[in-house]
Coordinates of C-alpha atoms in Angstrom, one line a residue:
Chain A
M1335 CA 22.6 196.4 44.4
T1336 CA 21.9 194.7 47.7
I1337 CA 24.0 191.8 48.9
A1338 CA 21.0 189.6 48.6
N1339 CA 20.3 190.8 45.0
M1340 CA 23.9 190.2 44.1
A1341 CA 23.8 186.6 45.3
A1342 CA 20.6 186.0 43.3
E1343 CA 21.6 187.8 40.1
A1344 CA 25.2 187.5 39.7
P1345 CA 26.7 184.3 41.1
I1346 CA 28.5 183.4 37.9
V1347 CA 29.8 186.8 37.1
S1348 CA 32.9 185.7 38.9
V1349 CA 35.6 187.5 37.0
P1350 CA 34.2 189.9 34.4
F1351 CA 37.7 190.8 33.2
E1352 CA 40.9 189.0 33.2
I1353 CA 42.2 189.7 36.6
E1354 CA 45.8 188.7 36.0
R1355 CA 46.0 191.0 33.0
V1356 CA 44.5 193.8 35.0
R1357 CA 47.1 193.2 37.8
A1358 CA 49.9 193.3 35.2
D1359 CA 48.9 196.9 34.6
F1360 CA 49.8 197.8 38.2
P1361 CA 53.6 197.3 38.6
V1362 CA 53.4 198.3 42.2
L1363 CA 51.4 195.2 43.1
R1364 CA 54.4 193.0 42.0
Q1365 CA 56.5 193.5 45.0
E1366 CA 57.3 192.0 48.3
V1367 CA 56.9 193.7 51.7
H1368 CA 58.8 192.2 54.6
G1369 CA 59.5 189.3 52.4
K1370 CA 55.8 188.6 51.6
P1371 CA 53.9 189.4 48.4
L1372 CA 52.2 192.8 48.8
V1373 CA 48.5 192.5 49.5
Y1374 CA 47.2 196.1 49.0
L1375 CA 43.9 196.6 50.8
D1376 CA 44.0 200.3 51.5
N1377 CA 42.1 201.4 48.5
A1378 CA 39.7 203.7 50.2
A1379 CA 42.7 205.8 51.2
T1380 CA 44.2 205.8 47.8
M1381 CA 44.3 203.4 44.9
Q1382 CA 47.3 202.2 43.0
K1383 CA 48.0 203.6 39.5
P1384 CA 48.1 201.5 36.3
R1385 CA 51.0 202.1 33.9
Q1386 CA 48.5 203.7 31.4
V1387 CA 48.0 206.6 33.9
T1388 CA 51.7 207.1 34.8
E1389 CA 52.6 206.8 31.1
A1390 CA 50.1 209.5 30.2
I1391 CA 51.6 211.8 32.8
D1392 CA 55.1 210.9 31.7
H1393 CA 54.2 211.6 28.1
Y1394 CA 52.9 215.0 28.9
Y1395 CA 56.0 216.1 30.8
R1396 CA 58.3 214.5 28.2
W1397 CA 56.7 215.8 25.0
D1398 CA 53.9 218.3 25.5
N1399 CA 54.8 220.4 28.6
A1400 CA 53.6 223.9 28.2
N1401 CA 51.2 226.3 29.9
I1402 CA 47.6 226.1 28.7
H1403 CA 45.1 228.6 27.3
R1404 CA 47.8 231.1 26.6
A1405 CA 50.5 230.8 24.0
V1406 CA 50.0 230.1 20.3
H1407 CA 52.8 227.7 20.0
Q1408 CA 52.4 224.0 19.3
L1409 CA 53.3 222.6 22.7
S1410 CA 50.8 224.9 24.4
E1411 CA 48.1 223.8 21.9
R1412 CA 48.8 220.2 22.6
A1413 CA 48.8 220.7 26.4
T1414 CA 45.6 222.7 26.2
Q1415 CA 43.9 220.0 24.1
A1416 CA 45.0 217.2 26.4
Y1417 CA 43.8 219.2 29.5
E1418 CA 40.4 220.0 27.9
A1419 CA 40.0 216.4 26.6
A1420 CA 40.4 215.3 30.2
R1421 CA 37.4 217.5 31.1
N1422 CA 35.3 215.9 28.4
K1423 CA 36.2 212.4 29.7
V1424 CA 35.2 213.3 33.2
Q1425 CA 32.0 214.8 31.9
H1426 CA 31.0 211.7 30.1
F1427 CA 32.2 209.4 32.9
I1428 CA 29.7 210.8 35.3
N1429 CA 27.3 211.8 32.6
A1430 CA 27.2 215.5 33.2
A1431 CA 25.1 217.4 30.7
Q1432 CA 27.7 220.0 29.8
R1433 CA 31.5 220.1 29.9
E1434 CA 31.3 223.5 31.6
E1435 CA 29.8 221.8 34.6
I1436 CA 33.1 220.1 35.4
V1437 CA 35.6 222.2 37.4
F1438 CA 39.1 220.8 38.1
V1439 CA 40.1 221.2 41.7
R1440 CA 42.8 219.7 44.0
G1441 CA 40.4 217.0 45.2
T1442 CA 37.2 216.2 47.1
T1443 CA 38.3 218.5 49.9
E1444 CA 38.9 221.5 47.8
A1445 CA 35.7 220.9 45.9
I1446 CA 33.7 221.0 49.1
N1447 CA 35.5 224.1 50.3
L1448 CA 34.8 225.7 47.0
V1449 CA 31.0 225.1 47.3
A1450 CA 31.1 226.2 51.0
Q1451 CA 32.9 229.4 50.3
S1452 CA 31.4 230.4 47.0
F1453 CA 27.8 229.0 47.1
G1454 CA 27.5 228.9 50.9
R1455 CA 29.1 232.2 51.8
S1456 CA 27.1 234.2 49.2
R1457 CA 23.7 232.7 50.2
L1458 CA 23.7 231.7 53.8
Q1459 CA 22.6 233.8 56.7
A1460 CA 22.5 233.5 60.5
G1461 CA 20.1 230.7 61.5
D1462 CA 20.2 228.9 58.2
E1463 CA 20.9 225.2 58.3
I1464 CA 23.2 222.9 56.5
L1465 CA 22.3 219.2 56.8
L1466 CA 24.9 216.5 57.1
S1467 CA 24.9 212.9 58.2
H1468 CA 26.7 211.3 61.2
M1469 CA 28.9 209.3 58.8
E1470 CA 30.7 212.2 57.1
H1471 CA 34.4 212.3 56.5
H1472 CA 36.1 215.4 58.2
S1473 CA 36.3 216.9 54.7
N1474 CA 32.5 217.2 54.6
I1475 CA 32.3 218.6 58.1
V1476 CA 35.0 221.1 58.7
P1477 CA 34.4 223.3 55.5
W1478 CA 30.8 223.7 56.7
Q1479 CA 31.9 224.5 60.2
L1480 CA 34.1 227.3 58.8
L1481 CA 31.1 228.5 56.8
C1482 CA 29.0 228.5 60.0
E1483 CA 31.5 230.6 61.8
Q1484 CA 31.5 233.1 59.0
T1485 CA 27.7 233.3 58.5
G1486 CA 26.1 232.2 61.7
A1487 CA 24.5 229.2 60.0
V1488 CA 24.2 226.0 61.9
L1489 CA 25.0 222.3 61.2
K1490 CA 22.3 219.7 61.6
V1491 CA 23.4 216.1 61.7
V1492 CA 21.1 213.3 60.6
P1493 CA 21.7 210.2 62.8
I1494 CA 22.5 206.7 61.6
D1495 CA 21.5 203.3 63.0
D1496 CA 23.7 200.5 64.4
S1497 CA 24.3 199.0 61.0
G1498 CA 25.5 202.3 59.7
E1499 CA 22.5 203.2 57.6
L1500 CA 21.1 206.7 57.4
L1501 CA 17.8 207.1 59.2
L1502 CA 15.7 208.3 56.3
D1503 CA 12.7 209.2 58.5
E1504 CA 14.9 211.3 60.7
Y1505 CA 16.4 212.8 57.6
E1506 CA 13.0 213.9 56.4
R1507 CA 12.3 215.4 59.8
Y1508 CA 15.6 217.3 59.7
L1509 CA 14.7 219.0 56.4
S1510 CA 13.3 222.4 57.7
P1511 CA 12.3 225.7 56.2
R1512 CA 15.8 226.9 57.2
T1513 CA 17.7 224.2 55.4
R1514 CA 19.7 225.7 52.7
L1515 CA 21.9 222.8 51.6
V1516 CA 22.2 219.0 52.1
A1517 CA 25.8 217.8 52.0
M1518 CA 26.1 214.1 52.3
V1519 CA 28.5 211.3 51.6
H1520 CA 27.4 209.0 48.8
A1521 CA 29.3 206.1 50.3
S1522 CA 31.0 206.1 53.7
N1523 CA 34.8 205.6 53.8
V1524 CA 34.6 203.9 57.2
L1525 CA 31.3 201.9 57.1
G1526 CA 31.0 201.3 53.3
T1527 CA 27.3 202.3 53.5
I1528 CA 25.9 203.5 50.2
N1529 CA 23.4 206.1 51.0
P1530 CA 20.1 206.2 49.2
A1531 CA 21.1 209.2 47.1
Q1532 CA 18.1 209.4 44.9
K1533 CA 15.7 209.4 47.9
I1534 CA 17.9 212.0 49.7
I1535 CA 17.8 214.2 46.7
E1536 CA 14.1 213.7 46.0
L1537 CA 13.1 214.7 49.5
A1538 CA 15.4 217.7 49.5
H1539 CA 14.3 218.9 46.0
A1540 CA 10.6 218.6 47.0
R1541 CA 11.4 221.4 49.4
G1542 CA 13.6 223.3 47.0
I1543 CA 16.8 222.4 48.8
P1544 CA 20.0 221.7 46.8
V1545 CA 22.1 218.6 47.5
L1546 CA 25.9 218.1 47.4
L1547 CA 27.1 214.5 47.3
D1548 CA 30.6 213.5 48.3
G1549 CA 31.4 210.8 45.7
A1550 CA 35.0 210.1 46.7
Q1551 CA 34.2 206.4 47.5
T1552 CA 31.6 205.8 44.8
V1553 CA 33.0 207.1 41.6
P1554 CA 35.9 204.5 41.6
H1555 CA 33.6 201.7 42.5
M1556 CA 30.2 201.9 40.8
P1557 CA 28.6 203.7 37.8
V1558 CA 27.6 207.2 38.8
D1559 CA 25.3 209.3 36.6
V1560 CA 24.8 212.8 38.0
Q1561 CA 21.8 213.5 35.7
E1562 CA 20.0 210.4 36.8
L1563 CA 20.8 211.3 40.4
G1564 CA 19.7 214.8 39.9
C1565 CA 22.2 216.2 42.4
D1566 CA 23.2 219.8 42.4
F1567 CA 26.9 219.2 43.2
Y1568 CA 29.0 216.1 43.0
V1569 CA 32.6 215.9 44.2
F1570 CA 35.5 213.4 43.9
S1571 CA 39.2 212.8 43.9
A1572 CA 41.4 211.3 41.1
H1573 CA 43.8 209.5 43.4
K1574 CA 41.0 207.2 44.8
M1575 CA 40.1 206.2 41.2
V1576 CA 43.5 205.1 39.9
G1577 CA 44.5 208.7 39.0
P1578 CA 47.2 211.0 40.4
T1579 CA 47.0 212.9 43.7
G1580 CA 46.4 216.7 43.7
I1581 CA 43.5 216.7 41.2
G1582 CA 39.8 216.0 41.4
A1583 CA 36.6 217.4 40.1
L1584 CA 33.6 219.4 41.1
Y1585 CA 30.4 218.8 39.2
G1586 CA 27.9 221.6 39.6
R1587 CA 24.7 222.2 37.8
R1588 CA 25.2 225.1 35.4
E1589 CA 22.6 227.4 37.0
W1590 CA 24.3 227.2 40.3
L1591 CA 27.8 227.6 39.0
E1592 CA 26.7 230.6 36.9
A1593 CA 25.2 232.3 39.9
M1594 CA 28.2 231.6 42.2
P1595 CA 31.0 234.1 42.7
P1596 CA 34.6 233.0 42.0
Y1597 CA 36.3 231.0 44.7
Q1598 CA 39.9 232.2 44.1
G1599 CA 41.2 235.1 42.0
G1600 CA 44.1 235.1 39.6
G1601 CA 45.1 234.4 36.1
D1602 CA 43.1 232.3 33.7
M1603 CA 39.8 233.1 35.5
I1604 CA 39.4 236.5 34.0
L1605 CA 38.2 238.1 30.7
S1606 CA 39.8 241.4 31.4
V1607 CA 41.5 243.1 34.3
S1608 CA 41.9 246.8 35.0
F1609 CA 42.4 248.3 38.4
D1610 CA 38.8 249.5 38.3
K1611 CA 37.0 246.4 37.2
T1612 CA 37.7 242.8 36.4
L1613 CA 35.5 240.7 34.2
Y1614 CA 35.5 237.0 35.1
S1615 CA 35.8 234.2 32.6
D1616 CA 32.9 231.9 31.6
L1617 CA 32.5 228.5 33.1
P1618 CA 34.3 226.5 34.1
Y1619 CA 37.4 228.8 34.0
K1620 CA 35.8 231.2 36.5
F1621 CA 36.7 228.6 39.1
E1622 CA 40.1 227.6 37.8
A1623 CA 42.4 230.5 38.9
G1624 CA 46.1 230.2 38.1
T1625 CA 48.0 227.5 36.2
P1626 CA 46.1 224.3 37.0
H1627 CA 47.5 220.8 37.7
I1628 CA 47.7 220.1 33.9
A1629 CA 49.6 216.8 34.3
G1630 CA 47.1 215.8 37.0
A1631 CA 44.1 216.4 34.8
I1632 CA 45.7 214.5 32.0
G1633 CA 46.4 211.6 34.4
L1634 CA 42.7 211.8 35.6
G1635 CA 41.6 211.6 32.0
A1636 CA 43.8 208.4 31.5
A1637 CA 42.3 207.0 34.8
V1638 CA 38.8 207.5 33.4
D1639 CA 39.8 205.8 30.1
Y1640 CA 41.1 202.9 32.1
L1641 CA 38.0 202.5 34.3
E1642 CA 35.7 202.8 31.2
A1643 CA 37.6 200.1 29.5
L1644 CA 37.0 197.8 32.4
G1645 CA 33.4 199.0 32.6
M1646 CA 32.1 200.4 35.9
G1647 CA 29.3 197.8 36.0
N1648 CA 31.9 195.1 35.8
V1649 CA 34.0 196.8 38.5
A1650 CA 31.0 197.1 40.8
A1651 CA 29.9 193.4 40.3
Y1652 CA 33.4 192.1 40.8
E1653 CA 34.0 194.2 43.9
Q1654 CA 30.6 193.1 45.4
E1655 CA 31.6 189.5 44.9
L1656 CA 34.9 190.2 46.7
L1657 CA 33.0 192.0 49.5
N1658 CA 30.6 189.2 50.0
Y1659 CA 33.5 186.7 50.1
G1660 CA 35.3 188.9 52.6
I1661 CA 32.3 189.2 54.9
E1662 CA 31.8 185.5 54.8
I1663 CA 35.5 184.6 55.5
L1664 CA 36.2 187.3 58.1
A1665 CA 33.0 186.6 60.0
Q1666 CA 34.4 183.2 60.9
I1667 CA 37.3 184.7 62.9
P1668 CA 36.6 184.5 66.6
G1669 CA 36.3 187.9 68.3
L1670 CA 36.0 189.9 65.1
R1671 CA 33.2 192.3 64.8
F1672 CA 32.3 194.3 61.7
I1673 CA 31.6 198.0 62.0
G1674 CA 29.2 198.9 59.2
T1675 CA 26.8 196.2 58.1
A1676 CA 24.5 198.2 55.9
Q1677 CA 22.5 196.3 53.2
E1678 CA 24.1 198.3 50.4
K1679 CA 27.8 198.7 50.7
V1680 CA 30.9 199.4 48.7
G1681 CA 33.9 197.2 49.3
V1682 CA 34.9 198.4 52.7
L1683 CA 35.5 195.9 55.6
S1684 CA 35.9 197.8 58.8
F1685 CA 36.3 195.7 61.9
V1686 CA 37.5 195.5 65.5
L1687 CA 39.1 192.5 67.2
E1688 CA 38.2 191.8 70.8
G1689 CA 41.0 192.8 73.1
V1690 CA 43.3 194.0 70.4
H1691 CA 43.9 197.6 69.3
P1692 CA 43.6 198.2 65.6
H1693 CA 47.1 199.8 65.5
D1694 CA 48.6 196.5 66.6
I1695 CA 46.5 194.7 63.9
G1696 CA 48.0 197.1 61.3
T1697 CA 51.6 196.5 62.3
I1698 CA 51.3 192.7 62.5
L1699 CA 49.4 192.6 59.1
D1700 CA 52.1 194.8 57.6
H1701 CA 54.6 192.2 58.5
E1702 CA 52.6 189.7 56.5
G1703 CA 52.8 192.0 53.5
I1704 CA 49.2 193.2 54.0
A1705 CA 48.4 197.0 53.8
I1706 CA 45.3 198.1 55.6
R1707 CA 44.3 201.3 57.3
T1708 CA 43.9 201.6 61.1
G1709 CA 42.6 204.6 63.1
H1710 CA 39.6 206.9 62.9
H1711 CA 39.8 207.3 59.1
C1712 CA 39.2 211.0 59.3
A1713 CA 35.7 210.3 60.6
Q1714 CA 35.9 210.8 64.3
P1715 CA 32.1 211.3 64.7
V1716 CA 31.6 207.7 63.3
M1717 CA 34.0 206.3 65.9
E1718 CA 32.1 208.2 68.6
R1719 CA 28.8 206.9 67.3
F1720 CA 30.0 203.3 67.6
N1721 CA 31.8 204.0 70.8
I1722 CA 35.2 202.8 69.6
P1723 CA 38.5 204.6 69.4
A1724 CA 39.5 203.2 66.0
T1725 CA 38.9 200.4 63.5
A1726 CA 41.0 198.3 61.2
R1727 CA 39.8 198.7 57.6
A1728 CA 40.4 196.6 54.6
S1729 CA 39.1 198.3 51.5
L1730 CA 38.8 196.5 48.2
A1731 CA 39.5 197.4 44.6
F1732 CA 38.9 195.6 41.2
Y1733 CA 42.6 194.4 41.2
N1734 CA 42.2 192.5 44.5
T1735 CA 41.5 188.7 44.6
K1736 CA 39.8 186.2 46.8
A1737 CA 43.2 184.7 47.4
E1738 CA 44.3 188.0 48.9
I1739 CA 41.3 188.0 51.2
D1740 CA 42.4 184.5 52.4
V1741 CA 45.8 186.0 53.1
L1742 CA 44.1 188.8 55.1
A1743 CA 42.1 186.3 57.1
A1744 CA 45.2 184.2 57.9
G1745 CA 47.0 187.4 58.9
I1746 CA 44.2 188.4 61.3
K1747 CA 44.3 184.9 62.8
R1748 CA 48.1 185.5 63.3
V1749 CA 47.2 188.7 65.2
G1750 CA 45.1 186.6 67.6
E1751 CA 47.9 184.1 68.1
L1752 CA 50.4 186.9 68.9
L1753 CA 48.3 189.1 71.1
G1754 CA 45.2 187.1 72.1
Chain B
M1205 CA 59.2 188.3 61.7
S1206 CA 62.0 188.6 64.3
E1207 CA 61.4 192.4 64.3
L1208 CA 57.8 191.7 65.1
L1209 CA 58.8 189.4 68.0
D1210 CA 61.2 192.1 69.2
L1211 CA 58.3 194.5 69.2
Y1212 CA 55.8 192.3 70.9
Q1213 CA 58.1 190.8 73.6
E1214 CA 56.7 188.8 76.5
V1215 CA 57.3 191.7 78.9
I1216 CA 55.3 194.1 76.7
L1217 CA 52.5 191.6 76.2
D1218 CA 52.4 191.1 79.9
H1219 CA 52.2 194.8 80.7
R1220 CA 49.5 195.2 78.0
K1221 CA 47.4 192.5 79.5
R1222 CA 48.0 193.6 83.1
P1223 CA 49.0 197.2 83.1
R1224 CA 50.7 198.3 86.4
N1225 CA 49.5 201.4 88.2
F1226 CA 46.4 201.5 85.9
R1227 CA 44.2 203.6 88.1
S1228 CA 43.1 207.2 88.7
M1229 CA 44.5 209.0 91.7
E1230 CA 42.5 211.1 94.1
N1231 CA 44.3 214.2 95.3
A1232 CA 47.0 213.9 92.6
D1233 CA 49.5 216.8 92.8
F1234 CA 49.7 216.9 89.0
Q1235 CA 47.9 215.3 86.2
A1236 CA 47.8 215.7 82.5
D1237 CA 45.9 214.3 79.5
G1238 CA 47.7 213.1 76.4
H1239 CA 46.3 212.4 73.0
N1240 CA 47.7 211.0 69.8
P1241 CA 45.3 212.5 67.2
L1242 CA 46.5 210.2 64.5
C1243 CA 45.3 207.0 66.1
G1244 CA 43.0 208.2 68.8
D1245 CA 45.1 206.9 71.7
R1246 CA 44.4 208.7 75.0
V1247 CA 46.1 208.6 78.3
T1248 CA 45.9 210.5 81.6
V1249 CA 49.0 210.5 83.9
F1250 CA 48.6 211.2 87.7
L1251 CA 51.5 212.2 89.9
K1252 CA 52.0 212.6 93.6
V1253 CA 55.2 214.6 94.3
H1254 CA 56.7 215.3 97.7
N1255 CA 59.8 217.5 98.2
G1256 CA 60.5 217.1 94.5
I1257 CA 60.4 213.3 94.6
I1258 CA 57.8 211.3 92.7
E1259 CA 56.1 209.3 95.4
D1260 CA 53.3 207.8 93.3
V1261 CA 52.4 207.7 89.7
S1262 CA 49.5 206.1 87.8
F1263 CA 47.8 206.3 84.5
Q1264 CA 44.5 205.6 82.7
G1265 CA 43.5 205.5 79.1
E1266 CA 43.1 203.4 76.0
G1267 CA 45.5 202.6 73.3
C1268 CA 47.4 199.9 71.5
A1269 CA 49.7 197.3 73.1
I1270 CA 52.7 199.5 72.7
S1271 CA 51.2 202.7 74.2
I1272 CA 49.7 200.8 77.2
A1273 CA 52.8 198.7 77.9
S1274 CA 55.0 201.8 77.6
A1275 CA 52.8 203.8 80.0
S1276 CA 52.8 200.9 82.5
L1277 CA 56.6 200.4 82.3
M1278 CA 57.0 204.2 82.7
T1279 CA 55.1 204.3 85.9
E1280 CA 57.2 201.4 87.3
S1281 CA 60.4 203.3 86.5
L1282 CA 59.5 206.6 88.0
K1283 CA 58.8 206.0 91.7
G1284 CA 61.4 207.6 94.0
K1285 CA 62.9 209.6 91.2
S1286 CA 63.1 213.4 91.2
S1287 CA 61.3 215.4 88.5
Q1288 CA 64.6 216.2 86.9
E1289 CA 65.6 212.5 86.8
A1290 CA 62.3 211.7 85.3
E1291 CA 62.8 214.2 82.5
G1292 CA 66.3 212.8 82.0
L1293 CA 64.8 209.3 81.7
F1294 CA 62.4 210.6 79.0
G1295 CA 65.3 211.9 77.0
K1296 CA 67.1 208.6 77.2
F1297 CA 64.0 206.6 76.4
H1298 CA 63.2 208.8 73.4
D1299 CA 66.7 208.2 72.1
L1300 CA 66.2 204.4 72.7
V1301 CA 63.1 204.2 70.5
T1302 CA 64.3 206.6 67.8
D1303 CA 68.0 206.5 67.4
E1304 CA 69.9 203.4 66.1
S1305 CA 73.2 204.5 67.6
T1306 CA 72.0 204.1 71.2
H1307 CA 71.4 200.4 70.9
G1308 CA 72.9 198.5 73.7
E1309 CA 74.3 200.8 76.3
E1310 CA 71.3 203.1 76.7
G1311 CA 69.0 200.1 76.6
L1312 CA 70.9 198.6 79.5
S1313 CA 71.0 201.7 81.6
L1314 CA 67.2 202.1 81.2
G1315 CA 66.6 198.7 82.8
K1316 CA 63.2 197.2 82.0
L1317 CA 62.3 200.1 79.7
G1318 CA 64.9 198.6 77.3
V1319 CA 62.3 196.1 76.2
L1320 CA 60.8 198.9 74.0
A1321 CA 64.0 199.1 71.9
G1322 CA 62.2 197.1 69.3
V1323 CA 60.0 200.1 68.5
K1324 CA 62.8 201.8 66.7
A1325 CA 62.4 199.3 63.8
F1326 CA 58.8 200.7 63.5
P1327 CA 59.0 204.5 63.0
M1328 CA 55.2 204.7 62.7
R1329 CA 54.9 203.4 66.3
V1330 CA 57.3 205.7 68.0
K1331 CA 54.5 208.0 68.9
C1332 CA 52.6 205.1 70.6
A1333 CA 55.7 204.4 72.8
T1334 CA 56.2 208.1 73.8
L1335 CA 52.7 209.3 74.3
A1336 CA 52.7 208.6 78.1
W1337 CA 56.1 210.2 78.4
H1338 CA 54.9 213.4 76.6
T1339 CA 52.0 213.4 79.0
L1340 CA 54.3 213.0 82.0
H1341 CA 56.3 215.9 80.8
A1342 CA 53.2 218.0 80.5
A1343 CA 52.1 217.0 84.0
L1344 CA 55.5 217.9 85.5
A1345 CA 55.5 221.2 83.7
H1346 CA 52.0 222.0 85.0
E1347 CA 50.8 222.5 81.4
N1348 CA 47.1 222.8 81.2
K1349 CA 46.8 222.1 77.6
M1350 CA 46.5 218.6 76.3
A1351 CA 49.8 216.9 75.5
T1352 CA 50.0 215.5 72.0
T1353 CA 52.6 213.5 70.1
E1354 CA 52.4 216.0 67.3

């Protein structure tokens, strides 16, 4: 879905769903900040929640609250059913082949730590290589660094070009006989770049190397099909996809998950325990020690329902249109420079303003009711690559409008007036 | 909007555009680096101290309008002061940008530094205003580790 393609194929898509009805589902959007209507453009950090999600969580705590997989009483049965139904929803949402391949975790970060500590620690040795890109979030760097300290493995970092695109030729060169895993972001939270996942996986698989994709910024914004991608692991967080915080999912191909040792020990992940020997549960419970975030999983299930009702194809088309509009409007502002101009992008508009620090942009926009993120976005290597201390970032969601982008542009001009 | 104008007063905008004592110092008696890991602001503070009196102070670094203006104003306020007086000033300044109750009197006794009182309406920006001061504290205490606002 390149920008050029979008323009050619979908100029009339305009609003594939009724935007005002969609916005009505998000009570948080109907408020004023500093006396101005809230314009929420920090969706890459976390998305707002529709009432369908908060009501599902509320309903669980109000009527069904019980521990799962344990008691024979009615409430426990209902809670268990709702929790496991959420797993099925996630499975179908990303088209995993089996429900056992979906492990509930605290979020993207925990999912990556799980793979690093379970898969990585049991298989990697000194001198082995893990391949990342230069556009990774800290959550897809630090767990691997910890693993490297533990095993003596080394990180290899594939460079990116000035537009923020992965250098595929370099990537291919970096794949070595010592590469044991490729762990890459599917779409960058700072640059917006959508990486050529299929190509990345193809090239790695041709050498027998498994691939983990960080889908935190893709799952909420475009259709994702893990079987079509063919990836070995796929990880994402609920709170970036209109669900609650503290829950997310790890997709892992069954063969890998079967072969991996448990990540944490405790209740619910065992078949039997004696002081001599413990037998672990089958998938996915082997990786879900302790009482899980039941309400969170149910909220995630409701988030999936909500997104499926909109249709991820519609969401992607609408957000692309917003993105293209944002690029066009913001590009007209004197002194504004985009960071991240890849051909294929999710709705992330990172920029710097000549002579003005992003922090000041953030404060002034906040006073116009506009919420954006400023700083290094937990991706310091990207800042270093572009030789900047920070960026201002407006990130889009399907409930944003072109009118809001106009407000953003006016706000940025106001920054220039105040500090220029 | 008036809060915003209080924050970005003329004096602050002037110091941001033309920061005073913005230079490195050869043969500094003390220097320290400061870093705000949340926003990436970095500052280095240099000191020349003779018989316990700060004879010269300068800084370098990059950051937002508030952190640069605050560092610039800080250097202007320190010359001729003893280390102890400098620490005392840090305490007063910290109160000025964090504590409602000190409005007025403290602001006046701080002279020009009082223009940063507007920061207190922006709790997220307090660390920007205090980074240079934390770094000064580290330099005076001969701390080798990097000063941070955390």
